[in-house]
Each structure stands twice: as structure tokens, then as C-alpha cells.
Amino acid sequence: MELMKITGIPGIQIGNAQNLEAATGCTVILCEQGAVAGVDVRGGAPGTRETDLLKPENYVDKVHAVMLAGGSAFGLDAAAGVMQYLEENGVGFDVGVAKVPIVPGAVLFDLMCGDSRVRPDKAMGYQACIAARNGEFCEGSAGAGTGATVGKFFGARHAMKGGLGAACLKTGDLMTGAVVAVNCLGDVIDPGRGVVLAGAYREDPFTFMYTEEGMIRQYDKAANVFAGNTTIGTIITNAALTKAQANKVASMAHNGYGRTMRPAHTMFDGDTIFALSTGQVAADVNVVGLLAARVMEQAVINAVTKAVSLAGFKSYGDIRMEK
């Protein structure tokens, strides 16, 4: 296997738009030729659109983009800009009188980071499409991960910066990649080393608070944590998958969340993963699924290690310099 840039998957374009002052943004994955798609929503507080279309028994068999955004439910507005861009370019499901772009999406809660009055909107969604067309994509405090934070169980003052990450692996002709905006309630760990990379912390001296252990100690107390979290991502592969198989790959990719976030899939997270198949390569769905989990794991790690401090939230780079 070899590492490759996720933007190297044929038929896929990825772009970000963000407002750094307000600390919010969106990420768009364009597949203008259409891609078979699936989704798996695991968290207890999701914010999504067009996910019912991705059920295997439903009619529409291909999507034209996936939109990931901050802004909580307000951020779903960014999908309108993606639809406008695709319609202007003649892309969509042909209904005779028009072509309707199929754009599933998911949002995360970033309103406590930056200016809560500013959210991704139609204009920002359109800008992300322009960036995708121009090949402008980066990780870290960008796109849907701009205002993402992690380690929030003990309150915002103990939280650190999350972000946007990507990873892609190629084995033979098979390409499998992941894009993810990491905004979890818990801590992010490097499972290979068993160490926390970013999460809830105390100052003077800097120490991690280990969210899972803290939650266990408080097992008999009703949690008072607003559902202000959620990690949202997309698996992209050139494997030929059916809708049912794409849904299975999205499900298996959640193992990448479970390996890197402690805890994952809580009632305070809306954890969601889409899967996109461009259909060029025959491949065993089990292999695609295990690779999906592996690249999602690395994408989560990249999201926090490439993030920079913003709106007063420390980043992984800050604590490395302090040590």
C-alpha cells in the first residue's frame, strides 16, 4: 500500500470555504459524474440532510456532492450553494423540467467557537465548490473543521482545537480515502502509541483530564453537557459498490472513530459518516471497509495534529511547544 493525496481519486473534487474570524466553514466533495453513496449515523444528536435517499431500497442511486459544515442546523443552508453551483454546470438528477443535484450533508456544532451569529450559508457553500474546482483543499483549521473543538465534557475552558483531516491509501488500482471534521465530546488519541493528542486538559502544569475516566467517576450523576459536538466525515473510494455495500463501508468506517476518539458515538455527538463510490475498480467490500476504517483513523489524527489555535482554543501544536 502507498499513501496518496485524496484529491488524486479520479472523478472527485474537494474544496473548503471558511470564515476564520467567526471560526466556521464548510467542506464540499464534488462528484459531478455521480457516485453511489451510503451513510451511517451513530451519534445521538445528528444534523443531516438527504440521508433517507441513501437507503438501499430508495430510488435515487447516485449523488453529486456531499456537504460537511459547521454552524449546527443553520449550516445546512450551505447545501443550497452547492446545488446552485451544480445546477449552473448542468449536473443533477434529470426530472424533465430541471436537473436536481442530489447533495446529502451533515453539520457539526461549532457555535461556541468564534462568532455564533455567523454560520455557513448558501454563499459559503458556493465558494467551497469554486475552491474544489480550482483544486484548493487543505487540512487543519479549515472548511468544516474551522471551528471544531474536542474534549468538551468538562466545559469549553478545558477544550482544545479540533479540525479537518484527510488520508488516502492506494493498493493496486484500489483507492480509499477519508475526509473528516473532528469535533468530538471526548479526547482524540493516537491508538498506535496509546497517547492523547488533544482533549480536555488542566493548566499549570498542563495535564490531560482523560474524559472517559472522568465520565466513569461521575456515573451516578446526570450529565449536563449540551449536544455541541459531532464528528462528520466521508469515505471516498474508486471501488465499484452497490448502495447496500456503500452503507456497509460507511458503517465499518466508524471503527476509525472508535479507535481514535474516547469516547465516540455518545448521546452528545451526532457522529455521521458518508461513503462515496465512483465505481471504477472491482473490489471485495470487506477490504474496502477495513481500509475505510484505517484511513478514517489516520484522517482523525491528521485533523487535530494539523489544526492551529483559533478563538482562544489551544491546538496540538501549542502543547507540543509548551512541552
PDB file of C-alpha atoms in Angstrom:
ATOM      1  CA  MET A   1       0.000   0.000   0.000  1.00  0.00           C
ATOM      2  CA  GLU A   2       1.053   3.565  -0.578  1.00  0.00           C
ATOM      3  CA  LEU A   3      -0.115   6.926   0.691  1.00  0.00           C
ATOM      4  CA  MET A   4      -1.589   9.321  -1.839  1.00  0.00           C
ATOM      5  CA  LYS A   5      -3.413  12.636  -1.866  1.00  0.00           C
ATOM      6  CA  ILE A   6      -7.150  12.225  -1.515  1.00  0.00           C
ATOM      7  CA  THR A   7      -7.632  14.745  -4.323  1.00  0.00           C
ATOM      8  CA  GLY A   8      -5.969  12.206  -6.628  1.00  0.00           C
ATOM      9  CA  ILE A   9      -9.054   9.966  -6.743  1.00  0.00           C
ATOM     10  CA  PRO A  10     -10.464  10.370 -10.284  1.00  0.00           C
ATOM     11  CA  GLY A  11     -13.883  11.987 -10.545  1.00  0.00           C
ATOM     12  CA  ILE A  12     -13.640  13.711  -7.153  1.00  0.00           C
ATOM     13  CA  GLN A  13     -13.017  17.368  -6.317  1.00  0.00           C
ATOM     14  CA  ILE A  14     -12.779  18.675  -2.733  1.00  0.00           C
ATOM     15  CA  GLY A  15     -12.837  22.279  -1.569  1.00  0.00           C
ATOM     16  CA  ASN A  16     -13.215  24.374   1.567  1.00  0.00           C
ATOM     17  CA  ALA A  17     -14.628  27.764   2.418  1.00  0.00           C
ATOM     18  CA  GLN A  18     -14.319  29.352   5.830  1.00  0.00           C
ATOM     19  CA  ASN A  19     -14.560  32.498   7.911  1.00  0.00           C
ATOM     20  CA  LEU A  20     -11.565  32.422  10.258  1.00  0.00           C
ATOM     21  CA  GLU A  21     -12.711  35.421  12.279  1.00  0.00           C
ATOM     22  CA  ALA A  22     -16.072  33.807  13.005  1.00  0.00           C
ATOM     23  CA  ALA A  23     -14.450  30.328  13.215  1.00  0.00           C
ATOM     24  CA  THR A  24     -16.794  28.370  10.981  1.00  0.00           C
ATOM     25  CA  GLY A  25     -16.759  26.881   7.499  1.00  0.00           C
ATOM     26  CA  CYS A  26     -17.792  24.113   5.147  1.00  0.00           C
ATOM     27  CA  THR A  27     -16.209  21.400   3.017  1.00  0.00           C
ATOM     28  CA  VAL A  28     -17.656  20.129  -0.252  1.00  0.00           C
ATOM     29  CA  ILE A  29     -16.860  16.852  -2.020  1.00  0.00           C
ATOM     30  CA  LEU A  30     -17.995  17.088  -5.636  1.00  0.00           C
ATOM     31  CA  CYS A  31     -18.649  14.010  -7.768  1.00  0.00           C
ATOM     32  CA  GLU A  32     -20.259  15.595 -10.815  1.00  0.00           C
ATOM     33  CA  GLN A  33     -20.421  12.333 -12.789  1.00  0.00           C
ATOM     34  CA  GLY A  34     -22.405  10.835  -9.918  1.00  0.00           C
ATOM     35  CA  ALA A  35     -21.332   8.422  -7.195  1.00  0.00           C
ATOM     36  CA  VAL A  36     -23.106   5.610  -5.395  1.00  0.00           C
ATOM     37  CA  ALA A  37     -23.464   6.637  -1.768  1.00  0.00           C
ATOM     38  CA  GLY A  38     -24.261   5.290   1.668  1.00  0.00           C
ATOM     39  CA  VAL A  39     -24.351   6.703   5.190  1.00  0.00           C
ATOM     40  CA  ASP A  40     -24.177   5.553   8.804  1.00  0.00           C
ATOM     41  CA  VAL A  41     -25.330   7.855  11.607  1.00  0.00           C
ATOM     42  CA  ARG A  42     -24.186   6.667  15.036  1.00  0.00           C
ATOM     43  CA  GLY A  43     -24.312   9.643  17.398  1.00  0.00           C
ATOM     44  CA  GLY A  44     -27.378  10.658  19.393  1.00  0.00           C
ATOM     45  CA  ALA A  45     -27.552  14.278  18.181  1.00  0.00           C
ATOM     46  CA  PRO A  46     -27.170  14.330  14.382  1.00  0.00           C
ATOM     47  CA  GLY A  47     -27.847  17.137  11.927  1.00  0.00           C
ATOM     48  CA  THR A  48     -28.203  15.808   8.386  1.00  0.00           C
ATOM     49  CA  ARG A  49     -29.995  16.211   5.035  1.00  0.00           C
ATOM     50  CA  GLU A  50     -30.938  13.779   2.238  1.00  0.00           C
ATOM     51  CA  THR A  51     -29.796  10.728   4.209  1.00  0.00           C
ATOM     52  CA  ASP A  52     -33.060   8.828   3.606  1.00  0.00           C
ATOM     53  CA  LEU A  53     -32.267   8.816  -0.123  1.00  0.00           C
ATOM     54  CA  LEU A  54     -29.212   6.679   0.612  1.00  0.00           C
ATOM     55  CA  LYS A  55     -31.191   3.722   1.926  1.00  0.00           C
ATOM     56  CA  PRO A  56     -30.737   0.801  -0.482  1.00  0.00           C
ATOM     57  CA  GLU A  57     -34.494   0.430  -1.046  1.00  0.00           C
ATOM     58  CA  ASN A  58     -34.954   4.050  -2.171  1.00  0.00           C
ATOM     59  CA  TYR A  59     -34.972   5.170  -5.796  1.00  0.00           C
ATOM     60  CA  VAL A  60     -32.145   7.639  -6.442  1.00  0.00           C
ATOM     61  CA  ASP A  61     -28.961   5.656  -6.993  1.00  0.00           C
ATOM     62  CA  LYS A  62     -26.293   8.370  -7.248  1.00  0.00           C
ATOM     63  CA  VAL A  63     -25.376  11.642  -5.550  1.00  0.00           C
ATOM     64  CA  HIS A  64     -23.478  14.612  -6.996  1.00  0.00           C
ATOM     65  CA  ALA A  65     -21.822  16.028  -3.858  1.00  0.00           C
ATOM     66  CA  VAL A  66     -21.527  15.668  -0.113  1.00  0.00           C
ATOM     67  CA  MET A  67     -21.525  18.782   2.051  1.00  0.00           C
ATOM     68  CA  LEU A  68     -19.946  18.924   5.529  1.00  0.00           C
ATOM     69  CA  ALA A  69     -20.368  22.123   7.548  1.00  0.00           C
ATOM     70  CA  GLY A  70     -20.215  23.851  10.884  1.00  0.00           C
ATOM     71  CA  GLY A  71     -22.981  26.101  12.149  1.00  0.00           C
ATOM     72  CA  SER A  72     -25.176  23.417  13.711  1.00  0.00           C
ATOM     73  CA  ALA A  73     -28.554  23.112  11.931  1.00  0.00           C
ATOM     74  CA  PHE A  74     -28.067  26.600  10.469  1.00  0.00           C
ATOM     75  CA  GLY A  75     -25.103  25.268   8.466  1.00  0.00           C
ATOM     76  CA  LEU A  76     -27.352  23.037   6.360  1.00  0.00           C
ATOM     77  CA  ASP A  77     -28.050  26.202   4.339  1.00  0.00           C
ATOM     78  CA  ALA A  78     -24.626  25.783   2.693  1.00  0.00           C
ATOM     79  CA  ALA A  79     -26.013  22.887   0.643  1.00  0.00           C
ATOM     80  CA  ALA A  80     -28.155  25.370  -1.316  1.00  0.00           C
ATOM     81  CA  GLY A  81     -24.965  26.947  -2.657  1.00  0.00           C
ATOM     82  CA  VAL A  82     -23.661  23.545  -3.697  1.00  0.00           C
ATOM     83  CA  MET A  83     -26.928  22.865  -5.508  1.00  0.00           C
ATOM     84  CA  GLN A  84     -26.726  26.221  -7.279  1.00  0.00           C
ATOM     85  CA  TYR A  85     -23.182  25.526  -8.459  1.00  0.00           C
ATOM     86  CA  LEU A  86     -24.071  22.061  -9.751  1.00  0.00           C
ATOM     87  CA  GLU A  87     -27.238  23.256 -11.487  1.00  0.00           C
ATOM     88  CA  GLU A  88     -25.284  26.016 -13.235  1.00  0.00           C
ATOM     89  CA  ASN A  89     -22.963  23.308 -14.541  1.00  0.00           C
ATOM     90  CA  GLY A  90     -25.770  21.071 -15.765  1.00  0.00           C
ATOM     91  CA  VAL A  91     -25.302  18.464 -13.054  1.00  0.00           C
ATOM     92  CA  GLY A  92     -28.205  16.717 -11.353  1.00  0.00           C
ATOM     93  CA  PHE A  93     -30.928  14.099 -11.429  1.00  0.00           C
ATOM     94  CA  ASP A  94     -32.938  14.686 -14.591  1.00  0.00           C
ATOM     95  CA  VAL A  95     -36.629  15.223 -13.794  1.00  0.00           C
ATOM     96  CA  GLY A  96     -37.523  16.509 -17.242  1.00  0.00           C
ATOM     97  CA  VAL A  97     -38.121  20.163 -16.432  1.00  0.00           C
ATOM     98  CA  ALA A  98     -34.845  20.513 -14.497  1.00  0.00           C
ATOM     99  CA  LYS A  99     -31.809  18.683 -13.220  1.00  0.00           C
ATOM    100  CA  VAL A 100     -31.922  18.373  -9.440  1.00  0.00           C
ATOM    101  CA  PRO A 101     -28.488  17.984  -7.803  1.00  0.00           C
ATOM    102  CA  ILE A 102     -28.514  15.354  -5.060  1.00  0.00           C
ATOM    103  CA  VAL A 103     -26.469  16.735  -2.158  1.00  0.00           C
ATOM    104  CA  PRO A 104     -26.517  14.848   1.150  1.00  0.00           C
ATOM    105  CA  GLY A 105     -24.873  16.641   4.032  1.00  0.00           C
ATOM    106  CA  ALA A 106     -24.166  16.792   7.739  1.00  0.00           C
ATOM    107  CA  VAL A 107     -23.325  19.552  10.199  1.00  0.00           C
ATOM    108  CA  LEU A 108     -21.437  19.871  13.452  1.00  0.00           C
ATOM    109  CA  PHE A 109     -21.885  22.287  16.351  1.00  0.00           C
ATOM    110  CA  ASP A 110     -19.189  24.970  16.388  1.00  0.00           C
ATOM    111  CA  LEU A 111     -21.223  27.930  17.681  1.00  0.00           C
ATOM    112  CA  MET A 112     -19.206  28.207  20.899  1.00  0.00           C
ATOM    113  CA  CYS A 113     -16.018  28.851  18.907  1.00  0.00           C
ATOM    114  CA  GLY A 114     -15.753  32.313  17.374  1.00  0.00           C
ATOM    115  CA  ASP A 115     -18.881  34.314  16.467  1.00  0.00           C
ATOM    116  CA  SER A 116     -22.038  32.247  16.894  1.00  0.00           C
ATOM    117  CA  ARG A 117     -24.006  34.707  14.763  1.00  0.00           C
ATOM    118  CA  VAL A 118     -22.060  33.730  11.629  1.00  0.00           C
ATOM    119  CA  ARG A 119     -22.788  30.334  10.069  1.00  0.00           C
ATOM    120  CA  PRO A 120     -22.094  28.600   6.768  1.00  0.00           C
ATOM    121  CA  ASP A 121     -24.684  29.751   4.235  1.00  0.00           C
ATOM    122  CA  LYS A 122     -25.524  29.447   0.545  1.00  0.00           C
ATOM    123  CA  ALA A 123     -22.709  31.811  -0.463  1.00  0.00           C
ATOM    124  CA  MET A 124     -20.132  29.855   1.521  1.00  0.00           C
ATOM    125  CA  GLY A 125     -21.290  26.556   0.023  1.00  0.00           C
ATOM    126  CA  TYR A 126     -20.886  28.033  -3.457  1.00  0.00           C
ATOM    127  CA  GLN A 127     -17.400  29.328  -2.581  1.00  0.00           C
ATOM    128  CA  ALA A 128     -16.367  25.842  -1.447  1.00  0.00           C
ATOM    129  CA  CYS A 129     -17.408  24.485  -4.861  1.00  0.00           C
ATOM    130  CA  ILE A 130     -15.259  27.106  -6.605  1.00  0.00           C
ATOM    131  CA  ALA A 131     -12.337  26.079  -4.392  1.00  0.00           C
ATOM    132  CA  ALA A 132     -12.930  22.424  -5.300  1.00  0.00           C
ATOM    133  CA  ARG A 133     -12.973  23.256  -8.999  1.00  0.00           C
ATOM    134  CA  ASN A 134      -9.694  25.143  -8.590  1.00  0.00           C
ATOM    135  CA  GLY A 135      -8.035  22.301  -6.664  1.00  0.00           C
ATOM    136  CA  GLU A 136      -7.851  24.279  -3.417  1.00  0.00           C
ATOM    137  CA  PHE A 137      -8.051  21.937  -0.448  1.00  0.00           C
ATOM    138  CA  CYS A 138      -6.189  21.932   2.864  1.00  0.00           C
ATOM    139  CA  GLU A 139      -6.439  20.307   6.277  1.00  0.00           C
ATOM    140  CA  GLY A 140      -6.371  21.650   9.833  1.00  0.00           C
ATOM    141  CA  SER A 141      -8.400  24.672  10.933  1.00  0.00           C
ATOM    142  CA  ALA A 142     -10.207  24.888   7.615  1.00  0.00           C
ATOM    143  CA  GLY A 143     -13.509  24.067   5.983  1.00  0.00           C
ATOM    144  CA  ALA A 144     -15.952  22.169   8.169  1.00  0.00           C
ATOM    145  CA  GLY A 145     -13.217  21.841  10.803  1.00  0.00           C
ATOM    146  CA  THR A 146     -12.576  25.569  11.184  1.00  0.00           C
ATOM    147  CA  GLY A 147     -14.474  25.927  14.467  1.00  0.00           C
ATOM    148  CA  ALA A 148     -14.239  22.304  15.581  1.00  0.00           C
ATOM    149  CA  THR A 149     -13.151  21.587  19.150  1.00  0.00           C
ATOM    150  CA  VAL A 150     -12.528  18.406  21.171  1.00  0.00           C
ATOM    151  CA  GLY A 151     -12.537  17.368  24.838  1.00  0.00           C
ATOM    152  CA  LYS A 152     -15.624  19.294  25.970  1.00  0.00           C
ATOM    153  CA  PHE A 153     -17.122  17.095  28.675  1.00  0.00           C
ATOM    154  CA  PHE A 154     -15.672  19.257  31.461  1.00  0.00           C
ATOM    155  CA  GLY A 155     -16.631  22.519  29.775  1.00  0.00           C
ATOM    156  CA  ALA A 156     -15.344  24.766  26.994  1.00  0.00           C
ATOM    157  CA  ARG A 157     -12.485  26.215  29.078  1.00  0.00           C
ATOM    158  CA  HIS A 158     -10.887  22.752  29.177  1.00  0.00           C
ATOM    159  CA  ALA A 159     -11.387  22.016  25.446  1.00  0.00           C
ATOM    160  CA  MET A 160      -8.827  22.028  22.643  1.00  0.00           C
ATOM    161  CA  LYS A 161      -8.924  22.704  18.930  1.00  0.00           C
ATOM    162  CA  GLY A 162     -10.234  20.047  16.560  1.00  0.00           C
ATOM    163  CA  GLY A 163     -10.031  20.361  12.795  1.00  0.00           C
ATOM    164  CA  LEU A 164     -10.351  18.896   9.323  1.00  0.00           C
ATOM    165  CA  GLY A 165      -8.274  15.884   8.300  1.00  0.00           C
ATOM    166  CA  ALA A 166      -7.818  13.650   5.284  1.00  0.00           C
ATOM    167  CA  ALA A 167      -5.955  10.467   4.386  1.00  0.00           C
ATOM    168  CA  CYS A 168      -5.867   8.134   1.395  1.00  0.00           C
ATOM    169  CA  LEU A 169      -4.348   4.718   0.659  1.00  0.00           C
ATOM    170  CA  LYS A 170      -3.742   3.025  -2.702  1.00  0.00           C
ATOM    171  CA  THR A 171      -3.266  -0.698  -3.111  1.00  0.00           C
ATOM    172  CA  GLY A 172      -3.032  -1.864  -6.694  1.00  0.00           C
ATOM    173  CA  ASP A 173      -5.736   0.058  -8.528  1.00  0.00           C
ATOM    174  CA  LEU A 174      -7.911   0.440  -5.430  1.00  0.00           C
ATOM    175  CA  MET A 175      -8.027   3.884  -3.793  1.00  0.00           C
ATOM    176  CA  THR A 176      -9.732   4.532  -0.460  1.00  0.00           C
ATOM    177  CA  GLY A 177      -9.694   7.885   1.299  1.00  0.00           C
ATOM    178  CA  ALA A 178     -11.368   9.785   4.121  1.00  0.00           C
ATOM    179  CA  VAL A 179     -12.198  13.411   4.888  1.00  0.00           C
ATOM    180  CA  VAL A 180     -13.356  14.210   8.418  1.00  0.00           C
ATOM    181  CA  ALA A 181     -14.168  17.215  10.603  1.00  0.00           C
ATOM    182  CA  VAL A 182     -13.327  16.241  14.193  1.00  0.00           C
ATOM    183  CA  ASN A 183     -15.490  17.925  16.821  1.00  0.00           C
ATOM    184  CA  CYS A 184     -15.959  15.235  19.469  1.00  0.00           C
ATOM    185  CA  LEU A 185     -17.056  15.371  23.097  1.00  0.00           C
ATOM    186  CA  GLY A 186     -14.145  13.185  24.100  1.00  0.00           C
ATOM    187  CA  ASP A 187     -10.381  13.058  23.596  1.00  0.00           C
ATOM    188  CA  VAL A 188      -8.515  12.159  20.413  1.00  0.00           C
ATOM    189  CA  ILE A 189      -5.799   9.540  20.847  1.00  0.00           C
ATOM    190  CA  ASP A 190      -3.081   8.002  18.718  1.00  0.00           C
ATOM    191  CA  PRO A 191      -4.035   4.309  19.031  1.00  0.00           C
ATOM    192  CA  GLY A 192      -0.618   3.161  17.873  1.00  0.00           C
ATOM    193  CA  ARG A 193       1.073   4.832  20.829  1.00  0.00           C
ATOM    194  CA  GLY A 194      -1.862   4.931  23.223  1.00  0.00           C
ATOM    195  CA  VAL A 195      -1.379   8.638  23.957  1.00  0.00           C
ATOM    196  CA  VAL A 196      -3.830  11.546  23.953  1.00  0.00           C
ATOM    197  CA  LEU A 197      -3.159  14.022  21.154  1.00  0.00           C
ATOM    198  CA  ALA A 198      -5.861  16.555  22.013  1.00  0.00           C
ATOM    199  CA  GLY A 199      -8.647  16.663  24.560  1.00  0.00           C
ATOM    200  CA  ALA A 200      -9.791  18.010  27.892  1.00  0.00           C
ATOM    201  CA  TYR A 201      -6.878  19.477  29.884  1.00  0.00           C
ATOM    202  CA  ARG A 202      -5.857  21.386  33.002  1.00  0.00           C
ATOM    203  CA  GLU A 203      -3.375  24.261  33.108  1.00  0.00           C
ATOM    204  CA  ASP A 204      -0.372  24.824  35.417  1.00  0.00           C
ATOM    205  CA  PRO A 205       1.025  22.330  34.744  1.00  0.00           C
ATOM    206  CA  PHE A 206      -0.575  21.152  31.526  1.00  0.00           C
ATOM    207  CA  THR A 207      -2.145  17.720  32.002  1.00  0.00           C
ATOM    208  CA  PHE A 208      -4.888  15.849  30.174  1.00  0.00           C
ATOM    209  CA  MET A 209      -8.027  15.077  32.177  1.00  0.00           C
ATOM    210  CA  TYR A 210      -8.849  11.780  30.385  1.00  0.00           C
ATOM    211  CA  THR A 211     -12.515  12.230  29.553  1.00  0.00           C
ATOM    212  CA  GLU A 212     -13.590   8.588  29.729  1.00  0.00           C
ATOM    213  CA  GLU A 213     -12.194   8.115  33.223  1.00  0.00           C
ATOM    214  CA  GLY A 214     -13.840  11.362  34.345  1.00  0.00           C
ATOM    215  CA  MET A 215     -17.195  10.252  32.961  1.00  0.00           C
ATOM    216  CA  ILE A 216     -16.891   6.887  34.688  1.00  0.00           C
ATOM    217  CA  ARG A 217     -16.179   8.558  38.030  1.00  0.00           C
ATOM    218  CA  GLN A 218     -19.385  10.570  37.588  1.00  0.00           C
ATOM    219  CA  TYR A 219     -21.513   7.604  36.521  1.00  0.00           C
ATOM    220  CA  ASP A 220     -24.203   8.370  39.126  1.00  0.00           C
ATOM    221  CA  LYS A 221     -24.665  11.996  38.068  1.00  0.00           C
ATOM    222  CA  ALA A 222     -26.885  13.129  35.227  1.00  0.00           C
ATOM    223  CA  ALA A 223     -24.661  14.608  32.550  1.00  0.00           C
ATOM    224  CA  ASN A 224     -25.273  18.263  31.820  1.00  0.00           C
ATOM    225  CA  VAL A 225     -23.478  18.536  28.508  1.00  0.00           C
ATOM    226  CA  PHE A 226     -25.088  20.356  25.612  1.00  0.00           C
ATOM    227  CA  ALA A 227     -25.123  18.386  22.365  1.00  0.00           C
ATOM    228  CA  GLY A 228     -22.447  20.686  20.962  1.00  0.00           C
ATOM    229  CA  ASN A 229     -20.191  18.138  19.392  1.00  0.00           C
ATOM    230  CA  THR A 230     -20.368  15.738  16.400  1.00  0.00           C
ATOM    231  CA  THR A 231     -17.691  14.362  14.081  1.00  0.00           C
ATOM    232  CA  ILE A 232     -18.698  14.191  10.422  1.00  0.00           C
ATOM    233  CA  GLY A 233     -16.810  12.559   7.582  1.00  0.00           C
ATOM    234  CA  THR A 234     -16.860  10.910   4.187  1.00  0.00           C
ATOM    235  CA  ILE A 235     -15.181   7.824   2.781  1.00  0.00           C
ATOM    236  CA  ILE A 236     -14.279   8.118  -0.911  1.00  0.00           C
ATOM    237  CA  THR A 237     -13.312   5.094  -2.984  1.00  0.00           C
ATOM    238  CA  ASN A 238     -12.989   4.152  -6.628  1.00  0.00           C
ATOM    239  CA  ALA A 239     -14.282   0.656  -5.800  1.00  0.00           C
ATOM    240  CA  ALA A 240     -17.478  -0.438  -7.521  1.00  0.00           C
ATOM    241  CA  LEU A 241     -20.102  -0.669  -4.762  1.00  0.00           C
ATOM    242  CA  THR A 242     -23.869  -1.031  -4.597  1.00  0.00           C
ATOM    243  CA  LYS A 243     -25.863   1.277  -2.327  1.00  0.00           C
ATOM    244  CA  ALA A 244     -26.092  -1.509   0.252  1.00  0.00           C
ATOM    245  CA  GLN A 245     -22.336  -2.034   0.116  1.00  0.00           C
ATOM    246  CA  ALA A 246     -21.686   1.716   0.383  1.00  0.00           C
ATOM    247  CA  ASN A 247     -23.789   1.776   3.538  1.00  0.00           C
ATOM    248  CA  LYS A 248     -21.767  -1.141   4.908  1.00  0.00           C
ATOM    249  CA  VAL A 249     -18.485   0.659   4.166  1.00  0.00           C
ATOM    250  CA  ALA A 250     -19.781   3.748   5.991  1.00  0.00           C
ATOM    251  CA  SER A 251     -20.639   1.500   8.940  1.00  0.00           C
ATOM    252  CA  MET A 252     -17.206  -0.157   9.015  1.00  0.00           C
ATOM    253  CA  ALA A 253     -15.502   3.249   8.795  1.00  0.00           C
ATOM    254  CA  HIS A 254     -16.922   4.111  12.226  1.00  0.00           C
ATOM    255  CA  ASN A 255     -14.288   1.733  13.622  1.00  0.00           C
ATOM    256  CA  GLY A 256     -11.837   4.533  12.809  1.00  0.00           C
ATOM    257  CA  TYR A 257     -13.805   6.817  15.135  1.00  0.00           C
ATOM    258  CA  GLY A 258     -13.837   4.169  17.851  1.00  0.00           C
ATOM    259  CA  ARG A 259     -10.069   3.696  17.666  1.00  0.00           C
ATOM    260  CA  THR A 260      -9.239   7.391  17.913  1.00  0.00           C
ATOM    261  CA  MET A 261     -11.972   9.083  19.974  1.00  0.00           C
ATOM    262  CA  ARG A 262     -12.563   8.302  23.631  1.00  0.00           C
ATOM    263  CA  PRO A 263     -15.497   8.024  23.879  1.00  0.00           C
ATOM    264  CA  ALA A 264     -17.155   8.012  20.465  1.00  0.00           C
ATOM    265  CA  HIS A 265     -20.856   7.860  19.483  1.00  0.00           C
ATOM    266  CA  THR A 266     -22.234   9.363  22.704  1.00  0.00           C
ATOM    267  CA  MET A 267     -25.708  10.884  23.035  1.00  0.00           C
ATOM    268  CA  PHE A 268     -23.976  14.264  22.871  1.00  0.00           C
ATOM    269  CA  ASP A 269     -22.340  13.557  19.485  1.00  0.00           C
ATOM    270  CA  GLY A 270     -24.075  13.304  16.107  1.00  0.00           C
ATOM    271  CA  ASP A 271     -21.326  11.175  14.557  1.00  0.00           C
ATOM    272  CA  THR A 272     -22.024  10.597  10.852  1.00  0.00           C
ATOM    273  CA  ILE A 273     -20.037   9.022   8.001  1.00  0.00           C
ATOM    274  CA  PHE A 274     -20.946   9.035   4.309  1.00  0.00           C
ATOM    275  CA  ALA A 275     -19.391   6.709   1.729  1.00  0.00           C
ATOM    276  CA  LEU A 276     -18.939   7.567  -1.946  1.00  0.00           C
ATOM    277  CA  SER A 277     -18.137   5.022  -4.672  1.00  0.00           C
ATOM    278  CA  THR A 278     -17.040   6.208  -8.106  1.00  0.00           C
ATOM    279  CA  GLY A 279     -17.181   2.623  -9.386  1.00  0.00           C
ATOM    280  CA  GLN A 280     -14.023   2.124 -11.461  1.00  0.00           C
ATOM    281  CA  VAL A 281     -12.434  -0.871  -9.704  1.00  0.00           C
ATOM    282  CA  ALA A 282     -13.800  -4.283  -8.702  1.00  0.00           C
ATOM    283  CA  ALA A 283     -13.012  -4.902  -5.030  1.00  0.00           C
ATOM    284  CA  ASP A 284     -14.124  -7.014  -2.074  1.00  0.00           C
ATOM    285  CA  VAL A 285     -16.416  -4.841   0.058  1.00  0.00           C
ATOM    286  CA  ASN A 286     -14.776  -6.258   3.204  1.00  0.00           C
ATOM    287  CA  VAL A 287     -11.381  -4.989   2.095  1.00  0.00           C
ATOM    288  CA  VAL A 288     -12.828  -1.586   1.208  1.00  0.00           C
ATOM    289  CA  GLY A 289     -14.460  -1.438   4.641  1.00  0.00           C
ATOM    290  CA  LEU A 290     -11.315  -2.282   6.589  1.00  0.00           C
ATOM    291  CA  LEU A 291      -9.335   0.237   4.539  1.00  0.00           C
ATOM    292  CA  ALA A 292     -12.072   2.798   5.210  1.00  0.00           C
ATOM    293  CA  ALA A 293     -11.610   2.316   8.954  1.00  0.00           C
ATOM    294  CA  ARG A 294      -7.848   2.606   8.590  1.00  0.00           C
ATOM    295  CA  VAL A 295      -7.892   5.839   6.555  1.00  0.00           C
ATOM    296  CA  MET A 296     -10.564   7.338   8.795  1.00  0.00           C
ATOM    297  CA  GLU A 297      -8.340   6.638  11.798  1.00  0.00           C
ATOM    298  CA  GLN A 298      -5.443   8.499  10.161  1.00  0.00           C
ATOM    299  CA  ALA A 299      -7.688  11.334   8.986  1.00  0.00           C
ATOM    300  CA  VAL A 300      -8.908  11.921  12.555  1.00  0.00           C
ATOM    301  CA  ILE A 301      -5.307  12.092  13.768  1.00  0.00           C
ATOM    302  CA  ASN A 302      -4.386  14.488  10.946  1.00  0.00           C
ATOM    303  CA  ALA A 303      -7.348  16.708  11.812  1.00  0.00           C
ATOM    304  CA  VAL A 304      -6.091  17.509  15.308  1.00  0.00           C
ATOM    305  CA  THR A 305      -2.346  17.475  14.602  1.00  0.00           C
ATOM    306  CA  LYS A 306      -2.693  19.881  11.663  1.00  0.00           C
ATOM    307  CA  ALA A 307      -5.100  22.245  13.414  1.00  0.00           C
ATOM    308  CA  VAL A 308      -3.917  25.611  14.671  1.00  0.00           C
ATOM    309  CA  SER A 309      -5.180  27.571  17.661  1.00  0.00           C
ATOM    310  CA  LEU A 310      -8.239  29.720  16.987  1.00  0.00           C
ATOM    311  CA  ALA A 311     -10.709  31.756  19.044  1.00  0.00           C
ATOM    312  CA  GLY A 312      -8.711  31.084  22.212  1.00  0.00           C
ATOM    313  CA  PHE A 313      -8.607  27.284  21.891  1.00  0.00           C
ATOM    314  CA  LYS A 314      -5.199  25.639  22.192  1.00  0.00           C
ATOM    315  CA  SER A 315      -4.068  23.295  19.441  1.00  0.00           C
ATOM    316  CA  TYR A 316      -1.874  20.196  19.351  1.00  0.00           C
ATOM    317  CA  GLY A 317       0.991  22.362  18.091  1.00  0.00           C
ATOM    318  CA  ASP A 318       0.665  24.688  21.093  1.00  0.00           C
ATOM    319  CA  ILE A 319       1.031  21.926  23.654  1.00  0.00           C
ATOM    320  CA  ARG A 320       3.962  20.389  21.802  1.00  0.00           C
ATOM    321  CA  MET A 321       5.793  23.730  22.025  1.00  0.00           C
ATOM    322  CA  GLU A 322       4.899  24.099  25.711  1.00  0.00           C
ATOM    323  CA  LYS A 323       6.374  20.688  26.473  1.00  0.00           C
TER     324      LYS A 323
END
